[in-house]
């Protein structure tokens, strides 16, 4: 699974918690002057995940105000941008003469090296904790020159529509369940996140031509894959429907998949077969008819499903279920024997 560092101030006595948090922020983001009405008992948590070119931090903390002064900016070097998604509470930021207030599901962007100010008020007028997910992006990782990014500093960007929604879903899913992903995929997952971030920033600059074509291609491919996975159960899912949903031609959609060594139809079919295979091997689905499992994943024609399954896995759905059901029963009996131990 992906490696995750967890820092929880509640493991320390109340009087030491705020100092620990100040040190954590200085090490993972940027040294800041920070104040909070909850400084005497600062119950907070940070989960840090490294993904090759970027780092993600999932924060939960009491309401706070922070500022990176010009003096701190001169004294400490920071070489990355920060893109913050507010998940609960109300955030505010200011940098380079711009200010914005963001609510849940909205992004703000700033340069960690330059003076800036941030605050976050928790829900219920600050009585509840606030939370956010922050992406730390090294200088040079973005395919956009720093001077082009200046208009976005302390700006406000939606995380509920378009590429912003896709990026927000990516951040929430990945930081919320990192155990679902393999450590070997960290670099690739980071590259996907960086592509989405680059595309979001490019769109808000109203300068899509600033984003390299390959980055736009990979970002669109991620959107298409996500759409297909969400609609696998729709038997009417077709290349035309996928293309229409993304405002591109079917020809463009097919070209998108050429470098993936597959076709749109094959990608949909393989995903559906894999979902069916998982359900057939899952003891929790043993009571469900094979036809119902097939229909759930977009195969309304049982004969067609059986032919496709046999071509993919070299056996029939019935035989596959029987084989893996027996394996599950053997494993369960073995586990039961081990757990019961000897009796005297």
Tab-separated table of C-alpha atoms in Angstrom:
chain	number	residue	atom	x	y	z
A	1	UNK	CA	0.000	0.000	0.000
A	2	UNK	CA	1.021	3.644	-0.314
A	3	UNK	CA	3.242	4.866	2.484
A	4	UNK	CA	1.517	7.341	4.787
A	5	UNK	CA	3.043	9.322	7.662
A	6	UNK	CA	0.478	10.204	10.327
A	7	UNK	CA	1.005	12.968	12.877
A	8	UNK	CA	-1.607	13.167	15.626
A	9	UNK	CA	-1.137	15.837	18.282
A	10	UNK	CA	-3.540	14.050	20.619
A	11	UNK	CA	-0.738	11.606	21.383
A	12	UNK	CA	0.929	14.427	23.345
A	13	UNK	CA	-0.155	16.281	26.498
A	14	UNK	CA	-2.428	19.264	25.645
A	15	UNK	CA	0.235	21.831	26.469
A	16	UNK	CA	2.663	20.415	23.873
A	17	UNK	CA	0.265	19.994	20.975
A	18	UNK	CA	0.348	23.460	19.407
A	19	UNK	CA	4.149	23.579	19.393
A	20	UNK	CA	4.258	20.215	17.665
A	21	UNK	CA	1.837	21.493	15.008
A	22	UNK	CA	3.920	24.616	14.346
A	23	UNK	CA	6.964	22.417	13.819
A	24	UNK	CA	5.052	20.063	11.509
A	25	UNK	CA	3.770	22.896	9.302
A	26	UNK	CA	7.253	24.403	9.106
A	27	UNK	CA	8.711	21.075	7.969
A	28	UNK	CA	5.999	20.015	5.516
A	29	UNK	CA	4.720	23.309	4.084
A	30	UNK	CA	6.351	26.600	5.127
A	31	UNK	CA	7.292	28.319	8.400
A	32	UNK	CA	4.350	30.461	9.502
A	33	UNK	CA	3.323	32.647	12.393
A	34	UNK	CA	0.189	30.982	13.653
A	35	UNK	CA	-2.418	31.694	16.285
A	36	UNK	CA	-5.505	29.834	17.414
A	37	UNK	CA	-8.094	30.163	20.158
A	38	UNK	CA	-7.440	26.463	20.752
A	39	UNK	CA	-3.653	26.750	21.231
A	40	UNK	CA	-3.844	25.416	24.800
A	41	UNK	CA	-5.322	22.115	23.565
A	42	UNK	CA	-4.708	21.865	19.822
A	43	UNK	CA	-6.159	18.507	18.761
A	44	UNK	CA	-5.055	18.094	15.148
A	45	UNK	CA	-4.003	15.433	12.668
A	46	UNK	CA	-2.021	15.334	9.415
A	47	UNK	CA	-1.627	12.414	7.011
A	48	UNK	CA	1.224	12.834	4.522
A	49	UNK	CA	1.520	10.806	1.312
A	50	UNK	CA	4.426	11.115	-1.112
A	51	UNK	CA	3.519	10.559	-4.764
A	52	UNK	CA	6.691	10.994	-6.772
A	53	UNK	CA	6.546	14.550	-8.130
A	54	UNK	CA	4.020	15.804	-5.581
A	55	UNK	CA	3.145	15.395	-1.927
A	56	UNK	CA	-0.389	15.301	-0.518
A	57	UNK	CA	-1.308	16.252	3.050
A	58	UNK	CA	-4.734	15.610	4.542
A	59	UNK	CA	-5.250	18.000	7.483
A	60	UNK	CA	-7.761	18.212	10.344
A	61	UNK	CA	-7.306	20.987	12.899
A	62	UNK	CA	-9.136	23.567	15.078
A	63	UNK	CA	-9.764	27.047	13.680
A	64	UNK	CA	-6.562	29.006	13.106
A	65	UNK	CA	-4.980	32.056	11.468
A	66	UNK	CA	-1.512	32.011	9.941
A	67	UNK	CA	0.798	34.364	8.084
A	68	UNK	CA	4.083	33.974	6.273
A	69	UNK	CA	5.705	37.344	6.799
A	70	UNK	CA	8.194	38.975	4.461
A	71	UNK	CA	10.867	38.374	7.105
A	72	UNK	CA	10.093	34.652	7.264
A	73	UNK	CA	10.099	34.517	3.457
A	74	UNK	CA	13.603	36.018	3.423
A	75	UNK	CA	14.893	33.743	6.183
A	76	UNK	CA	13.539	30.388	4.972
A	77	UNK	CA	13.602	28.970	1.468
A	78	UNK	CA	10.547	27.201	0.079
A	79	UNK	CA	10.533	25.895	-3.477
A	80	UNK	CA	6.981	24.799	-4.176
A	81	UNK	CA	3.429	25.923	-4.839
A	82	UNK	CA	0.467	24.817	-2.750
A	83	UNK	CA	-3.006	23.945	-4.015
A	84	UNK	CA	-5.450	23.618	-1.112
A	85	UNK	CA	-8.885	22.006	-1.237
A	86	UNK	CA	-11.170	23.034	1.630
A	87	UNK	CA	-13.191	20.001	2.719
A	88	UNK	CA	-14.949	21.394	5.810
A	89	UNK	CA	-15.199	24.868	7.275
A	90	UNK	CA	-14.459	28.199	5.582
A	91	UNK	CA	-11.004	29.165	4.410
A	92	UNK	CA	-9.502	32.498	3.442
A	93	UNK	CA	-6.213	33.367	1.785
A	94	UNK	CA	-4.328	36.438	0.656
A	95	UNK	CA	-1.225	36.860	-1.503
A	96	UNK	CA	0.180	39.374	-3.980
A	97	UNK	CA	-2.671	41.785	-3.332
A	98	UNK	CA	-5.436	39.239	-3.939
A	99	UNK	CA	-7.815	37.807	-1.354
A	100	UNK	CA	-10.460	35.097	-1.514
A	101	UNK	CA	-12.813	33.179	0.742
A	102	UNK	CA	-13.454	29.535	-0.065
A	103	UNK	CA	-15.963	27.027	1.223
A	104	UNK	CA	-16.084	23.233	1.122
A	105	UNK	CA	-15.327	21.889	-2.337
A	106	UNK	CA	-13.272	24.905	-3.454
A	107	UNK	CA	-9.563	25.320	-4.173
A	108	UNK	CA	-7.118	28.120	-3.536
A	109	UNK	CA	-3.566	28.364	-4.872
A	110	UNK	CA	-0.489	30.147	-3.565
A	111	UNK	CA	3.299	30.311	-3.743
A	112	UNK	CA	4.890	28.923	-0.581
A	113	UNK	CA	8.011	31.053	-0.949
A	114	UNK	CA	6.247	34.411	-0.968
A	115	UNK	CA	4.493	36.238	1.887
A	116	UNK	CA	0.907	35.134	2.293
A	117	UNK	CA	-1.814	34.746	4.882
A	118	UNK	CA	-4.289	31.949	5.427
A	119	UNK	CA	-7.056	31.267	7.913
A	120	UNK	CA	-9.561	28.486	8.386
A	121	UNK	CA	-12.696	28.640	10.496
A	122	UNK	CA	-14.165	25.313	11.516
A	123	UNK	CA	-17.842	24.493	11.219
A	124	UNK	CA	-20.388	25.536	13.846
A	125	UNK	CA	-18.704	28.961	14.184
A	126	UNK	CA	-15.350	27.415	14.917
A	127	UNK	CA	-16.488	24.973	17.572
A	128	UNK	CA	-15.911	22.034	15.214
A	129	UNK	CA	-12.662	21.189	13.446
A	130	UNK	CA	-11.749	22.407	9.969
A	131	UNK	CA	-10.191	20.163	7.335
A	132	UNK	CA	-8.406	20.434	4.020
A	133	UNK	CA	-6.252	18.530	1.547
A	134	UNK	CA	-3.135	20.263	0.282
A	135	UNK	CA	-0.976	19.335	-2.719
A	136	UNK	CA	2.636	20.517	-2.523
A	137	UNK	CA	3.984	21.014	-6.043
A	138	UNK	CA	7.714	21.674	-6.575
A	139	UNK	CA	8.806	24.523	-8.806
A	140	UNK	CA	9.504	23.141	-12.251
A	141	UNK	CA	6.979	20.309	-11.923
A	142	UNK	CA	4.231	22.398	-13.505
A	143	UNK	CA	4.398	22.901	-17.286
A	144	UNK	CA	3.424	26.543	-16.739
A	145	UNK	CA	6.002	29.317	-16.192
A	146	UNK	CA	5.830	30.970	-12.738
A	147	UNK	CA	5.009	34.395	-14.192
A	148	UNK	CA	1.938	32.913	-15.905
A	149	UNK	CA	0.720	31.540	-12.567
A	150	UNK	CA	0.816	34.895	-10.766
A	151	UNK	CA	-2.831	35.788	-11.622
A	152	UNK	CA	-3.997	32.650	-9.784
A	153	UNK	CA	-2.319	33.375	-6.437
A	154	UNK	CA	-4.883	33.447	-3.599
A	155	UNK	CA	-7.556	32.772	-6.190
A	156	UNK	CA	-10.703	30.712	-5.879
A	157	UNK	CA	-11.400	27.678	-8.088
A	158	UNK	CA	-14.338	25.306	-8.090
A	159	UNK	CA	-13.870	21.692	-7.092
A	160	UNK	CA	-17.426	20.687	-7.947
A	161	UNK	CA	-17.449	20.906	-11.735
A	162	UNK	CA	-15.294	20.012	-14.705
A	163	UNK	CA	-11.630	19.223	-14.143
A	164	UNK	CA	-11.864	20.713	-10.642
A	165	UNK	CA	-14.419	18.079	-9.633
A	166	UNK	CA	-12.250	15.310	-11.051
A	167	UNK	CA	-9.207	16.605	-9.167
A	168	UNK	CA	-11.165	16.967	-5.925
A	169	UNK	CA	-12.453	13.387	-6.226
A	170	UNK	CA	-8.902	12.195	-6.874
A	171	UNK	CA	-7.544	13.958	-3.769
A	172	UNK	CA	-10.367	12.832	-1.483
A	173	UNK	CA	-10.310	9.215	-2.662
A	174	UNK	CA	-6.544	8.808	-2.621
A	175	UNK	CA	-5.878	10.454	0.749
A	176	UNK	CA	-8.958	8.846	2.304
A	177	UNK	CA	-8.036	5.272	1.396
A	178	UNK	CA	-4.318	5.046	0.493
A	179	UNK	CA	-4.340	1.368	1.490
A	180	UNK	CA	-6.238	0.619	-1.730
A	181	UNK	CA	-3.214	1.570	-3.855
A	182	UNK	CA	0.152	-0.141	-4.362
A	183	UNK	CA	3.365	1.607	-3.378
A	184	UNK	CA	4.760	0.760	-6.813
A	185	UNK	CA	2.072	2.996	-8.353
A	186	UNK	CA	3.019	6.109	-6.350
A	187	UNK	CA	4.934	7.827	-9.157
A	188	UNK	CA	2.218	7.112	-11.711
A	189	UNK	CA	-0.516	8.338	-9.364
A	190	UNK	CA	1.512	11.475	-8.727
A	191	UNK	CA	1.849	12.075	-12.463
A	192	UNK	CA	-1.927	11.751	-12.878
A	193	UNK	CA	-2.490	14.256	-10.072
A	194	UNK	CA	0.043	16.647	-11.569
A	195	UNK	CA	-1.666	16.451	-14.969
A	196	UNK	CA	-5.040	17.263	-13.407
A	197	UNK	CA	-3.561	20.156	-11.424
A	198	UNK	CA	-1.834	21.543	-14.525
A	199	UNK	CA	-5.036	21.324	-16.544
A	200	UNK	CA	-7.099	23.005	-13.801
A	201	UNK	CA	-4.635	25.894	-13.524
A	202	UNK	CA	-4.414	26.216	-17.303
A	203	UNK	CA	-8.196	26.387	-17.636
A	204	UNK	CA	-8.396	29.132	-15.021
A	205	UNK	CA	-5.735	31.100	-16.833
A	206	UNK	CA	-7.980	30.898	-19.905
A	207	UNK	CA	-4.868	29.729	-21.705
A	208	UNK	CA	-5.256	26.070	-22.464
A	209	UNK	CA	-2.579	26.433	-25.126
A	210	UNK	CA	-0.112	26.933	-22.255
A	211	UNK	CA	-0.728	23.340	-21.184
A	212	UNK	CA	1.277	20.855	-23.271
A	213	UNK	CA	-0.779	18.637	-25.557
A	214	UNK	CA	0.351	15.421	-23.851
A	215	UNK	CA	-0.744	16.752	-20.445
A	216	UNK	CA	-4.174	17.638	-21.859
A	217	UNK	CA	-4.410	14.189	-23.451
A	218	UNK	CA	-3.643	12.374	-20.198
A	219	UNK	CA	-6.047	14.581	-18.235
A	220	UNK	CA	-8.845	13.896	-20.734
A	221	UNK	CA	-8.031	10.190	-20.646
A	222	UNK	CA	-8.358	10.232	-16.831
A	223	UNK	CA	-11.749	11.942	-17.136
A	224	UNK	CA	-12.931	9.398	-19.718
A	225	UNK	CA	-11.780	6.427	-17.640
A	226	UNK	CA	-13.525	7.801	-14.556
A	227	UNK	CA	-16.752	8.317	-16.513
A	228	UNK	CA	-16.646	4.774	-17.925
A	229	UNK	CA	-16.029	3.253	-14.500
A	230	UNK	CA	-18.982	5.164	-13.036
A	231	UNK	CA	-21.314	3.991	-15.837
A	232	UNK	CA	-20.197	0.370	-16.320
A	233	UNK	CA	-23.600	-0.940	-15.318
A	234	UNK	CA	-25.318	0.965	-18.128
A	235	UNK	CA	-25.784	-1.548	-20.941
A	236	UNK	CA	-26.240	1.353	-23.374
A	237	UNK	CA	-22.760	2.748	-22.640
A	238	UNK	CA	-21.105	3.240	-26.032
A	239	UNK	CA	-18.188	5.173	-27.564
A	240	UNK	CA	-20.691	7.726	-28.874
A	241	UNK	CA	-22.180	8.279	-25.420
A	242	UNK	CA	-18.720	8.605	-23.847
A	243	UNK	CA	-17.630	11.050	-26.555
A	244	UNK	CA	-20.791	13.137	-26.154
A	245	UNK	CA	-20.304	13.316	-22.380
A	246	UNK	CA	-16.852	14.844	-22.918
A	247	UNK	CA	-17.744	17.090	-25.873
A	248	UNK	CA	-15.370	15.387	-28.291
A	249	UNK	CA	-15.909	13.405	-31.488
A	250	UNK	CA	-15.884	9.605	-31.537
A	251	UNK	CA	-12.822	9.817	-33.758
A	252	UNK	CA	-11.001	11.905	-31.127
A	253	UNK	CA	-12.042	9.411	-28.455
A	254	UNK	CA	-10.624	6.496	-30.450
A	255	UNK	CA	-7.362	8.384	-31.024
A	256	UNK	CA	-7.148	8.967	-27.265
A	257	UNK	CA	-6.992	5.209	-26.674
A	258	UNK	CA	-4.553	4.383	-29.464
A	259	UNK	CA	-1.518	4.928	-27.233
A	260	UNK	CA	-3.124	2.714	-24.552
A	261	UNK	CA	-2.860	-0.388	-26.768
A	262	UNK	CA	-6.617	-0.927	-26.536
A	263	UNK	CA	-9.892	0.434	-27.884
A	264	UNK	CA	-12.747	2.140	-26.074
A	265	UNK	CA	-15.007	-0.890	-26.533
A	266	UNK	CA	-12.299	-3.293	-25.350
A	267	UNK	CA	-11.580	-1.134	-22.290
A	268	UNK	CA	-15.273	-1.144	-21.324
A	269	UNK	CA	-15.598	-4.897	-21.938
A	270	UNK	CA	-12.458	-5.762	-19.935
A	271	UNK	CA	-13.542	-3.625	-16.982
A	272	UNK	CA	-16.986	-5.227	-16.976
A	273	UNK	CA	-15.542	-8.736	-17.129
A	274	UNK	CA	-13.161	-7.961	-14.273
A	275	UNK	CA	-16.023	-6.691	-12.093
A	276	UNK	CA	-18.020	-9.842	-12.885
A	277	UNK	CA	-15.022	-12.039	-12.108
A	278	UNK	CA	-14.589	-10.368	-8.717
A	279	UNK	CA	-18.263	-10.831	-7.842
A	280	UNK	CA	-18.213	-14.493	-8.892
A	281	UNK	CA	-15.238	-15.132	-6.594
A	282	UNK	CA	-16.718	-13.160	-3.694
A	283	UNK	CA	-18.440	-15.372	-1.079
A	284	UNK	CA	-20.681	-12.429	-0.196
A	285	UNK	CA	-22.190	-12.649	-3.708
A	286	UNK	CA	-22.639	-16.430	-3.709
A	287	UNK	CA	-26.425	-16.088	-3.394
A	288	UNK	CA	-26.731	-13.871	-6.475
A	289	UNK	CA	-27.576	-15.548	-9.803
A	290	UNK	CA	-24.842	-15.322	-12.406
A	291	UNK	CA	-27.254	-13.563	-14.771
A	292	UNK	CA	-27.900	-10.875	-12.144
A	293	UNK	CA	-24.163	-10.298	-11.684
A	294	UNK	CA	-23.678	-10.037	-15.443
A	295	UNK	CA	-26.577	-7.585	-15.795
A	296	UNK	CA	-25.246	-5.492	-12.914
A	297	UNK	CA	-22.083	-4.827	-14.916
A	298	UNK	CA	-23.673	-4.167	-18.293
A	299	UNK	CA	-24.127	-7.678	-19.780
A	300	UNK	CA	-27.905	-8.104	-20.224
A	301	UNK	CA	-27.436	-11.019	-22.665
A	302	UNK	CA	-26.347	-14.091	-20.678
A	303	UNK	CA	-25.119	-16.003	-23.743
A	304	UNK	CA	-22.971	-13.090	-24.860
A	305	UNK	CA	-21.595	-12.745	-21.332
A	306	UNK	CA	-20.685	-16.445	-21.138
A	307	UNK	CA	-18.839	-16.304	-24.472
A	308	UNK	CA	-16.940	-13.155	-23.498
A	309	UNK	CA	-16.050	-14.544	-20.062
A	310	UNK	CA	-14.770	-17.828	-21.492
A	311	UNK	CA	-12.695	-15.982	-24.111
A	312	UNK	CA	-11.111	-13.827	-21.399
A	313	UNK	CA	-10.521	-16.394	-18.642
A	314	UNK	CA	-10.574	-19.777	-20.382
A	315	UNK	CA	-13.491	-21.118	-18.365
A	316	UNK	CA	-17.224	-20.595	-17.954
A	317	UNK	CA	-18.692	-18.280	-15.309
A	318	UNK	CA	-20.269	-21.302	-13.585
A	319	UNK	CA	-16.970	-23.204	-13.424
A	320	UNK	CA	-15.086	-20.114	-12.248
A	321	UNK	CA	-17.559	-19.537	-9.428
A	322	UNK	CA	-17.478	-23.196	-8.378
A	323	UNK	CA	-13.665	-23.316	-8.334
A	324	UNK	CA	-13.214	-20.120	-6.355
A	325	UNK	CA	-16.097	-20.918	-4.037
A	326	UNK	CA	-14.382	-24.178	-3.099
A	327	UNK	CA	-11.084	-22.358	-2.541
A	328	UNK	CA	-12.830	-19.892	-0.236
A	329	UNK	CA	-14.409	-22.742	1.742
A	330	UNK	CA	-11.008	-24.427	2.177
A	331	UNK	CA	-9.434	-21.171	3.369
A	332	UNK	CA	-12.292	-20.574	5.807
A	333	UNK	CA	-12.068	-24.107	7.218
A	334	UNK	CA	-8.303	-23.756	7.628
A	335	UNK	CA	-8.638	-20.389	9.346
A	336	UNK	CA	-11.326	-21.768	11.632
A	337	UNK	CA	-9.100	-24.692	12.623
A	338	UNK	CA	-6.131	-22.419	13.346
A	339	UNK	CA	-8.196	-19.952	15.342
A	340	UNK	CA	-9.889	-22.616	17.439
A	341	UNK	CA	-6.518	-24.080	18.505
A	342	UNK	CA	-6.107	-27.357	20.405
A	343	UNK	CA	-8.633	-28.392	22.983
A	344	UNK	CA	-7.759	-30.321	26.138
